[in-house]
CSV table of C-alpha atoms in Angstrom, one decimal:
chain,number,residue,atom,x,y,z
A,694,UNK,CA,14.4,6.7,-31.8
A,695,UNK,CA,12.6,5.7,-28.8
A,696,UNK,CA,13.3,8.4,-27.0
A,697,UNK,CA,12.5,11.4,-29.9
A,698,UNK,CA,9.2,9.6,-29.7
A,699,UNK,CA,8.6,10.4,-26.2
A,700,UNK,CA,9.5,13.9,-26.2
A,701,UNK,CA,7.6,14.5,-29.2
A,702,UNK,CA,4.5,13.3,-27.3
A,703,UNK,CA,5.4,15.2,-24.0
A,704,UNK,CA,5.8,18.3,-26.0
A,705,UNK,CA,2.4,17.7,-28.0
A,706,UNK,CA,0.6,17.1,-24.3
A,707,UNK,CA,2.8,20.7,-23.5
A,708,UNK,CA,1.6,22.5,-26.7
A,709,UNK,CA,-2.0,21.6,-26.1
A,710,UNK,CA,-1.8,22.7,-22.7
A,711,UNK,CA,-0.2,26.2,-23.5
A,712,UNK,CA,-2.7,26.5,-26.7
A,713,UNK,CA,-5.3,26.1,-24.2
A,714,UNK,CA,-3.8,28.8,-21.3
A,715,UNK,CA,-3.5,31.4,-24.5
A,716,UNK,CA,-6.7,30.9,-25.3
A,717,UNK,CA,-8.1,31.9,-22.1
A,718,UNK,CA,-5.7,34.4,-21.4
A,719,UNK,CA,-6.0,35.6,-25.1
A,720,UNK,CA,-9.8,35.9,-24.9
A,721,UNK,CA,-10.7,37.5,-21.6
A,722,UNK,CA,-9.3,40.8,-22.5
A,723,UNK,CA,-11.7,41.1,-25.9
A,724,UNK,CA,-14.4,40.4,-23.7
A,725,UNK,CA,-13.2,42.8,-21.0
A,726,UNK,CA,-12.9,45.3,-24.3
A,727,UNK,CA,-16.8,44.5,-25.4
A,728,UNK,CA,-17.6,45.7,-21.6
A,729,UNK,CA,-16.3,49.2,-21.8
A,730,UNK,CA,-18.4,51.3,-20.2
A,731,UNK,CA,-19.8,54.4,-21.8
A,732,UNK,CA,-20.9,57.7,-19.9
A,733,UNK,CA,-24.5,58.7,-19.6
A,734,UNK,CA,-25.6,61.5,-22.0
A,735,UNK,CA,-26.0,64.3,-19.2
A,736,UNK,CA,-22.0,63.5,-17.9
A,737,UNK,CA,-21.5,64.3,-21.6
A,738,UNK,CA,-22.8,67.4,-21.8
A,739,UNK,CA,-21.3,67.9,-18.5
A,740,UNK,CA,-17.8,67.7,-19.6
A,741,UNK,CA,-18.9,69.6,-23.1
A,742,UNK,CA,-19.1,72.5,-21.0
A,743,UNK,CA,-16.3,72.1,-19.3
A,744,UNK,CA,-14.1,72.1,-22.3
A,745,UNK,CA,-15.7,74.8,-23.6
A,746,UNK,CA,-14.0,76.9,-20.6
A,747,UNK,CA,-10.2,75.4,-21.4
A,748,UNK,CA,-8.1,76.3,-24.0
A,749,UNK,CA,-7.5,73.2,-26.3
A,750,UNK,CA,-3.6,73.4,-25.2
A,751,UNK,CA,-4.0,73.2,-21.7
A,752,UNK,CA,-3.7,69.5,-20.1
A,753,UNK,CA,-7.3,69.8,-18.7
A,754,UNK,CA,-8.9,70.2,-22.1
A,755,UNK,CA,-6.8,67.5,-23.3
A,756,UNK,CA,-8.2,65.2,-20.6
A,757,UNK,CA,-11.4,66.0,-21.2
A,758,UNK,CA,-11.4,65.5,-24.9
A,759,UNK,CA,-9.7,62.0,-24.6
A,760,UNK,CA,-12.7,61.1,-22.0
A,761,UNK,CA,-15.1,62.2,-24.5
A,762,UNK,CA,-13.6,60.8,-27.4
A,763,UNK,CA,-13.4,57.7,-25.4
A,764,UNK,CA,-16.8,57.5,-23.8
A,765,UNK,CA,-19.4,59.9,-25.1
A,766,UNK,CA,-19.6,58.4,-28.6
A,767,UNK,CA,-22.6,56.3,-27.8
A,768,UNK,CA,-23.6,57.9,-24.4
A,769,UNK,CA,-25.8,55.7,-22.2
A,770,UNK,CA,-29.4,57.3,-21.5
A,771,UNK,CA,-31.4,55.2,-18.8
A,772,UNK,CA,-29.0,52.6,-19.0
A,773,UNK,CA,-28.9,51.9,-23.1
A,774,UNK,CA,-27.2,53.2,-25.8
A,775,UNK,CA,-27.7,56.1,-27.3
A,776,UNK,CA,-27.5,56.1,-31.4
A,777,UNK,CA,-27.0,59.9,-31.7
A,778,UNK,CA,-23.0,60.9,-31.8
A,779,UNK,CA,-23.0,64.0,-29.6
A,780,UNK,CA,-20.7,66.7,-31.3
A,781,UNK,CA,-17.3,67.2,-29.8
A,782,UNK,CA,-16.2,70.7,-31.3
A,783,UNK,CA,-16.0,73.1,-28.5
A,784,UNK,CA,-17.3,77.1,-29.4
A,785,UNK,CA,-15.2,79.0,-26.4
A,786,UNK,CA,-12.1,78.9,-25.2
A,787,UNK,CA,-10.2,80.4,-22.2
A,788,UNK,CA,-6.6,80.5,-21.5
A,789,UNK,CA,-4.6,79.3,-18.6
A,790,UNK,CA,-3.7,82.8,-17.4
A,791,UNK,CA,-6.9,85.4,-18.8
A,792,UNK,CA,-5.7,88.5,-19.4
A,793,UNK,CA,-5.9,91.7,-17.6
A,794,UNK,CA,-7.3,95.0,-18.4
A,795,UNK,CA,-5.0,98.1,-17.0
A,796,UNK,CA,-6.4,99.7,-14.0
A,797,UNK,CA,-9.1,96.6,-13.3
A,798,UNK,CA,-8.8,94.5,-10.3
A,799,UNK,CA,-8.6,91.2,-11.5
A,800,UNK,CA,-11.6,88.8,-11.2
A,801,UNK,CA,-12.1,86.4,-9.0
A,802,UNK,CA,-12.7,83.1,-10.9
A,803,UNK,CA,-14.6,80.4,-8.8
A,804,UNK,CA,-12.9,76.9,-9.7
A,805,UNK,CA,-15.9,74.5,-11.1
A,806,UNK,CA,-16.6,71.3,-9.3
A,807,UNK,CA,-14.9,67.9,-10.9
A,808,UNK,CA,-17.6,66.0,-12.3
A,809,UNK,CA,-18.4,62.6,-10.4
A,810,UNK,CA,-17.0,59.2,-12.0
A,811,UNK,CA,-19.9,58.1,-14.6
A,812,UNK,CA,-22.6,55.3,-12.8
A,813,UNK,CA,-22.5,52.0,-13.5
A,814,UNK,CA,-25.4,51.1,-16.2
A,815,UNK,CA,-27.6,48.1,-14.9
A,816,UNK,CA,-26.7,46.9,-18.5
A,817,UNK,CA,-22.3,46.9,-18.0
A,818,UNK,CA,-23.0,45.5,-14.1
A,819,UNK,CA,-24.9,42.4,-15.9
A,820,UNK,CA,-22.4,42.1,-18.6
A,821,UNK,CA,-19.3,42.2,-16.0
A,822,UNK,CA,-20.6,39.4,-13.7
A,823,UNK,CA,-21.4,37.0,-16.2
A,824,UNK,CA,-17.5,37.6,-17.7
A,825,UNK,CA,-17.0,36.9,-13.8
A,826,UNK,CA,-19.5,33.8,-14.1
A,827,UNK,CA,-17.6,32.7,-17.6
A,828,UNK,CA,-14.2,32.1,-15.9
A,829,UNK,CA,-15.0,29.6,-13.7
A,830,UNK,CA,-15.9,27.2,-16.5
A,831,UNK,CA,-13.1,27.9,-18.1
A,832,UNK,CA,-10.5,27.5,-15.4
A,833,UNK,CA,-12.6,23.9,-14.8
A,834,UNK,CA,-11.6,22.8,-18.7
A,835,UNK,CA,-8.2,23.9,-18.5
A,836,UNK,CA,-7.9,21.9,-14.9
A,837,UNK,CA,-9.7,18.4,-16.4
A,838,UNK,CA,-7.4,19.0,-19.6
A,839,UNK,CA,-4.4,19.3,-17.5
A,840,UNK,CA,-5.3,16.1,-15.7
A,841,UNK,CA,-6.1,14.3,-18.6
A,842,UNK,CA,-2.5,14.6,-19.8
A,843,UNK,CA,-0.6,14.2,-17.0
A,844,UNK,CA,-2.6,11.6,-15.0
A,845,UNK,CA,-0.3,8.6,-16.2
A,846,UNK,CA,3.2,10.9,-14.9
A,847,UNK,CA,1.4,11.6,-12.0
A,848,UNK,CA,-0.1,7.9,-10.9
A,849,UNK,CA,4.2,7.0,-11.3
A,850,UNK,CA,5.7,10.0,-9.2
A,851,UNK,CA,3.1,9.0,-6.3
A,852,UNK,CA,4.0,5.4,-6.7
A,853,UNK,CA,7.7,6.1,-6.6
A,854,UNK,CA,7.5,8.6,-3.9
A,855,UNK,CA,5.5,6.0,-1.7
A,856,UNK,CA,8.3,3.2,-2.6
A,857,UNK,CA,10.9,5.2,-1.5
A,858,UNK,CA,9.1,6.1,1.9
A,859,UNK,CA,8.3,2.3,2.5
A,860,UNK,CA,12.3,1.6,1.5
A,861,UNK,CA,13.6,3.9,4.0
A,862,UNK,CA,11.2,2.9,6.5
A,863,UNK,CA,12.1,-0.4,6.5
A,864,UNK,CA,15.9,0.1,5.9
A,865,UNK,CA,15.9,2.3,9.0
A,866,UNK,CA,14.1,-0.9,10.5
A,867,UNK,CA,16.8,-3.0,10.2
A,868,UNK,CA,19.5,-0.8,11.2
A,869,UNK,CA,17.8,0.0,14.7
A,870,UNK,CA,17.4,-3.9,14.6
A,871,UNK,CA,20.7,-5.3,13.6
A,872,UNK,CA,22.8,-2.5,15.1
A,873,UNK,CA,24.6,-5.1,17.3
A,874,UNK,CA,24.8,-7.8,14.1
A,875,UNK,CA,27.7,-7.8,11.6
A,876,UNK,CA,25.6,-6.7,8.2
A,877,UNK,CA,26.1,-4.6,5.4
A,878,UNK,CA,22.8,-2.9,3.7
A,879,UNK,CA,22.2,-2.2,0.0
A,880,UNK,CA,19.1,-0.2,-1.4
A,881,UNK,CA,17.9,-0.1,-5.3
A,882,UNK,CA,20.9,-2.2,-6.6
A,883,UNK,CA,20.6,-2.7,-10.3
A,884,UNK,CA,21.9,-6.1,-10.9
A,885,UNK,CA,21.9,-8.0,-14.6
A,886,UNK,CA,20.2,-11.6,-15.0
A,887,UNK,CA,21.9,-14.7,-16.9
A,888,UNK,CA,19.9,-14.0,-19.9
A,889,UNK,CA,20.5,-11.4,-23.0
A,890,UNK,CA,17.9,-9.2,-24.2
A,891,UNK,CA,19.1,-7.3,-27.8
A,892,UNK,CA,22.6,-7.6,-26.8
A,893,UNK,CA,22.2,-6.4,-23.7
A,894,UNK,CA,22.0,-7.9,-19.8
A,895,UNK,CA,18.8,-8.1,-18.7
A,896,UNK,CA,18.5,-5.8,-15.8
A,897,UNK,CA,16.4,-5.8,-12.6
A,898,UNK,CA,16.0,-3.1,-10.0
A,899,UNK,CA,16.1,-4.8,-6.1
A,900,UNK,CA,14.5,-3.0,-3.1
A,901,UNK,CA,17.0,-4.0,-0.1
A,902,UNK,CA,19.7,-6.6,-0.1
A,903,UNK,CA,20.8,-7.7,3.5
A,904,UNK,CA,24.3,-9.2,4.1
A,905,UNK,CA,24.8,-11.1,7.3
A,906,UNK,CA,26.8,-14.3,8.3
A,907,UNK,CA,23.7,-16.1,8.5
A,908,UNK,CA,21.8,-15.6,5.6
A,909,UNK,CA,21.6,-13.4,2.3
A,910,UNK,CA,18.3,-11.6,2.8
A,911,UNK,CA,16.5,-9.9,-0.6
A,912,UNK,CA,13.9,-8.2,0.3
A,913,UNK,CA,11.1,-6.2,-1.8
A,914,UNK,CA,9.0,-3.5,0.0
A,915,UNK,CA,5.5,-2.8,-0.4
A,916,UNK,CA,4.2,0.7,1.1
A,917,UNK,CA,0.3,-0.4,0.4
A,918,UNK,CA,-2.6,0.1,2.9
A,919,UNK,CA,-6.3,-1.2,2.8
A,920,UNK,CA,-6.9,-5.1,2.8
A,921,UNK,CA,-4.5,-7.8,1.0
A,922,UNK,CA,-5.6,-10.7,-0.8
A,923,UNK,CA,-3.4,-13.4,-2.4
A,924,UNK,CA,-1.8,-16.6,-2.4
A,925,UNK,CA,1.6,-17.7,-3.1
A,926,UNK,CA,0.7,-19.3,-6.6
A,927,UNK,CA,-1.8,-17.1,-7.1
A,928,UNK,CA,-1.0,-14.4,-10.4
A,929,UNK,CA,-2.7,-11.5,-9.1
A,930,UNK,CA,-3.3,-10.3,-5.7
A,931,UNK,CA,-5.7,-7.8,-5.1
A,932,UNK,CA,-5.7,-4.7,-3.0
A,933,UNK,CA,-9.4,-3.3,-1.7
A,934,UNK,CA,-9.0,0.3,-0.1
A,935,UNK,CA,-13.5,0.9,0.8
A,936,UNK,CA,-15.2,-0.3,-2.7
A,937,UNK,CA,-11.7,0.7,-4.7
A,938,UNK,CA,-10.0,-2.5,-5.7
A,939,UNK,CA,-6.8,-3.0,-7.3
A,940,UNK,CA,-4.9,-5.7,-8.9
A,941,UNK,CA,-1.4,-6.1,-8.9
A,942,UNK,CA,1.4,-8.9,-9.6
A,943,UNK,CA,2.2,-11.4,-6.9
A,944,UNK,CA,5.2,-9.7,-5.1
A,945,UNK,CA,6.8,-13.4,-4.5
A,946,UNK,CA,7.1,-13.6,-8.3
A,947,UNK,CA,7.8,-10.6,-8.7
A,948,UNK,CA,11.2,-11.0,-5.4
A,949,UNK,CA,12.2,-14.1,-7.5
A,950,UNK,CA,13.5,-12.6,-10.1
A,951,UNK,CA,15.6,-10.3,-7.4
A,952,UNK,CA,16.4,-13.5,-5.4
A,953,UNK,CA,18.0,-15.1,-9.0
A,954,UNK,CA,19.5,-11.4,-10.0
A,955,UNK,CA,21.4,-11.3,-6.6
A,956,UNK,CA,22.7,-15.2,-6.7
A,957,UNK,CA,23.7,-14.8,-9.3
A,958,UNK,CA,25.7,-11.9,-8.5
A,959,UNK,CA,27.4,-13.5,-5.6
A,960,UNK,CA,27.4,-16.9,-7.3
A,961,UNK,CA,25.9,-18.4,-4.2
A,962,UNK,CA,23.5,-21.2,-4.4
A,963,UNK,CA,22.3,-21.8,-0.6
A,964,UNK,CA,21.8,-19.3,2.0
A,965,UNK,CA,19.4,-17.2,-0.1
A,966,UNK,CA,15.9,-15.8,1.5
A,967,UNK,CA,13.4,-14.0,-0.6
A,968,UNK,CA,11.1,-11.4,2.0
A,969,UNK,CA,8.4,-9.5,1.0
A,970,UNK,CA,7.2,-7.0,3.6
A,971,UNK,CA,4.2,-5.0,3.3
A,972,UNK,CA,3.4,-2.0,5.2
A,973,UNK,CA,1.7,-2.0,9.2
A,974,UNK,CA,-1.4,-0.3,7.3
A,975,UNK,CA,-2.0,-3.2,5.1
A,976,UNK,CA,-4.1,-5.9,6.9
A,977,UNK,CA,-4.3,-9.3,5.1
A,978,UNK,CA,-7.5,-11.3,4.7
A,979,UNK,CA,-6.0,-14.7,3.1
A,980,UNK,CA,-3.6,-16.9,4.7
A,981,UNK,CA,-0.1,-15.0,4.5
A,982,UNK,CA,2.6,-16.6,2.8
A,983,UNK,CA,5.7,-17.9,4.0
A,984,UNK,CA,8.0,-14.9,3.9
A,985,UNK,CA,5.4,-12.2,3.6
A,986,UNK,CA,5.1,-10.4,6.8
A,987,UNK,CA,4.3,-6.6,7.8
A,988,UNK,CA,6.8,-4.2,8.9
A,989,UNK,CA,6.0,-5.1,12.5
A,990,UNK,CA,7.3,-8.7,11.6
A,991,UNK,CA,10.4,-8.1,9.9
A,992,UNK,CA,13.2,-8.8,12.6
A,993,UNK,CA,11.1,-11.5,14.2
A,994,UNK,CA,11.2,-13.5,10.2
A,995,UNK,CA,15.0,-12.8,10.0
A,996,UNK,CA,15.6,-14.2,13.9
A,997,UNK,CA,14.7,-17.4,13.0
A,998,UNK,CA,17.6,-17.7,10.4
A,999,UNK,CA,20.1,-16.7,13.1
A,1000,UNK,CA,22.5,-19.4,14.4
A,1001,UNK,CA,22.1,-21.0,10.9
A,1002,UNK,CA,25.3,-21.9,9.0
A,1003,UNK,CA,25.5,-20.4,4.6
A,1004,UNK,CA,27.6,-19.6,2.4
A,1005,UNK,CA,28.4,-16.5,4.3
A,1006,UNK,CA,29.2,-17.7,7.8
A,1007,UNK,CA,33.3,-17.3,6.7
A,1008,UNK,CA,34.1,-14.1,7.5
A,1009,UNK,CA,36.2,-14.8,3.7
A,1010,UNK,CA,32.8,-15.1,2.4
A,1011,UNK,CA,31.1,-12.8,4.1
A,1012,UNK,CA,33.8,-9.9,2.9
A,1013,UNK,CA,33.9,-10.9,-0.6
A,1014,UNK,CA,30.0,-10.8,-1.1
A,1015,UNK,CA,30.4,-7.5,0.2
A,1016,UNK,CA,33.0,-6.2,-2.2
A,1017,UNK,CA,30.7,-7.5,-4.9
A,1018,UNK,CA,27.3,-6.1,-3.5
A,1019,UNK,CA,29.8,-2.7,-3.3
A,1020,UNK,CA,30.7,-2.8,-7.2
A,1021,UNK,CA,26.8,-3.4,-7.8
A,1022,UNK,CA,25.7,-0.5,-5.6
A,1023,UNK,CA,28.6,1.9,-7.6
A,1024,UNK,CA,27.3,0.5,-11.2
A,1025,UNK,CA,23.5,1.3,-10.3
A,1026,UNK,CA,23.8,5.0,-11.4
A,1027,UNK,CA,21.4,7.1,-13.3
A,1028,UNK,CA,22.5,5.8,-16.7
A,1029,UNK,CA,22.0,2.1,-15.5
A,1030,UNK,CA,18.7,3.1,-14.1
A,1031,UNK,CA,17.2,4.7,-17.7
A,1032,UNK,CA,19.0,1.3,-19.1
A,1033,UNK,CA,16.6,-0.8,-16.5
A,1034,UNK,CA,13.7,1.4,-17.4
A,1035,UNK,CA,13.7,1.0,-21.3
A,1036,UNK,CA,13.5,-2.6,-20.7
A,1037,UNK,CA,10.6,-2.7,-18.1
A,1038,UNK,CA,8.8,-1.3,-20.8
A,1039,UNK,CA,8.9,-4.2,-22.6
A,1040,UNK,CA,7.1,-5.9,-20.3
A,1041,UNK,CA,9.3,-9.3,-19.9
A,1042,UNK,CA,7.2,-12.3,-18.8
A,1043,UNK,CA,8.4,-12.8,-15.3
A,1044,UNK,CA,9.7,-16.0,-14.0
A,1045,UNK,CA,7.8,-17.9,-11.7
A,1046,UNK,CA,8.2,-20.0,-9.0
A,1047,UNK,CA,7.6,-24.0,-9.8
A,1048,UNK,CA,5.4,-26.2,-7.7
């Protein structure tokens, strides 16, 4: 049901935007219609001349006659209308080939000039510029309309996109770093907790989970820039890019949730380390918290475990976490992803860290 809901609303945000393009599309050639230009009175007469010297069978005469049907109905003189319909039955005709009289040289005929394209009147050059002038508007509405509806969508794509970039980053971090260590290295595992919500696992998406024999290492990435303010019990932290600030939750809360998710996983009690790394373009202007470093600090935070005996010194260990982590990384496919996502929308009270 929840789901008919949301594409019923993205297709009411599609409709609206379509209605609107038709609109625009559907108008501008009525008011292209309302500009048709009509000829002066004197390229009128002009052309009633002409066809006066066709036969009404030829293709020239029928040229001329649609022109004048066309554009000599209200003939322009000094650039407005005329309200007088100029007669458009021709007296004289000629045909294509005249005829010859015996014994007579036939006559030269002297082919008449083309008449020049009608001017512009002052009057249609107006009207056309302000249909130019009337666009620009328009394209501006349909641009803040389109906006309007797809701000939220596009606010989550460049979130997601700049997760993934800061996930990579520091995953390629780590294998530059570690390349002599004994690790394994899992990204966006979708792991259950120990408590049921409808019937179902509650699930939990984790950036990076690091294997080694000295530690268990889950690790949430932040790509943000600008200044960093927060504390480790504090709620909120609050990022300030120029005058633009921007609260957000405390990414230690949030990692504890991932650090219970993955324990539970591996049913390991010791040997754990939540890690929270922030980007190089994010400068902090509190005291950092234990565990929250930049990019530029990573390897340096995970030396200090090395050497250290857990639950994952025994090579035993060590292989059996992996097979587990391995089953986890197979299970977080698309389906257990739209699973996750359906229940983030719930908005879960997350667990916190006790004093």
């Amino acid at each position: 049901m929840k789901g008919c809901v949301k594409n019923i609303r993205h297709s009411a945000k599609f409709c609206m935007l379509l209605a609107v393009m038709i609109s625009v599309v559907g108008l501008y050639p009525f008011s292209l219609k309302a500009l048709e230009k009509q000829d002066s009175e004197a390229i009128c007469i002009l052309i009633q001349s002409e066809m006066q010297d066709w036969h009404p069978t030829t293709p020239r005469y029928q040229e001329l006659k649609a022109r004048f049907d066309e554009r000599c109905q209200q003939p322009v003189a000094n650039g407005i209308k005329s309200s007088v319909k100029q007669p458009a039955t021709p007296t004289t005709v000629r045909q294509d080939t005249p005829k010859q009289k015996p014994n007579q040289l036939p006559t030269v005929v002297t082919p008449k000039p083309t008449p020049a394209a009608s001017p512009i009147s002052p009057i249609s050059s107006v009207l056309e510029s302000l249909s130019i002038l009337l666009v620009i508007p328009i394209f501006i509405l349909v641009s803040a309309i389109v906006s309007l509806l797809f701000r939220p969508s596009l606010r989550r794509y460049r979130a997601e996109r700049l997760g993934q970039q800061g996930e990579k980053r520091v995953a390629s971090l780590l294998k530059q770093g570690l390349k002599d260590e004994d690790f394994r290295l899992y990204r966006n595992l979708i792991l259950p907790m120990d408590e049921i919500t409808e019937g179902t696992p509650a699930l939990t998406e984790v950036d990076l989970v690091l294997l080694t024999h000295f530690g268990v290492f889950v690790i949430e990435v932040k790509n943000y820039s600008g200044w960093i303010f927060g504390g480790e019990k504090q709620a909120l932290w609050t990022q300030k890019i120029f005058t633009k600030q921007t609260r957000f939750k405390n990414p230690l809360h949030q990692n504890y949730k991932h650090y219970l998710a993955v324990a539970h996983c591996l049913g390991l009690v010791e040997g754990l380390h939540s890690v929270v790394v922030f980007s190089d373009e994010a400068s902090f202007k509190t005291p950092l918290p234990k565990n929250v470093v930049n990019e530029s600090g990573l390897l340096s935070l995970i030396a200090q475990y090395k050497g250290q005996i857990s639950e994952t010194s025994d090579n035993l260990a060590f292989t059996r976490a992996a097979e587990r982590l391995d089953i986890a990384q197979q299970q977080s496919d698309s389906d257990a992803k739209s699973l996750h996502l359906m229940q983030f929308k719930h908005r879960r009270v997350e667990p916190t860290i006790s004093s």
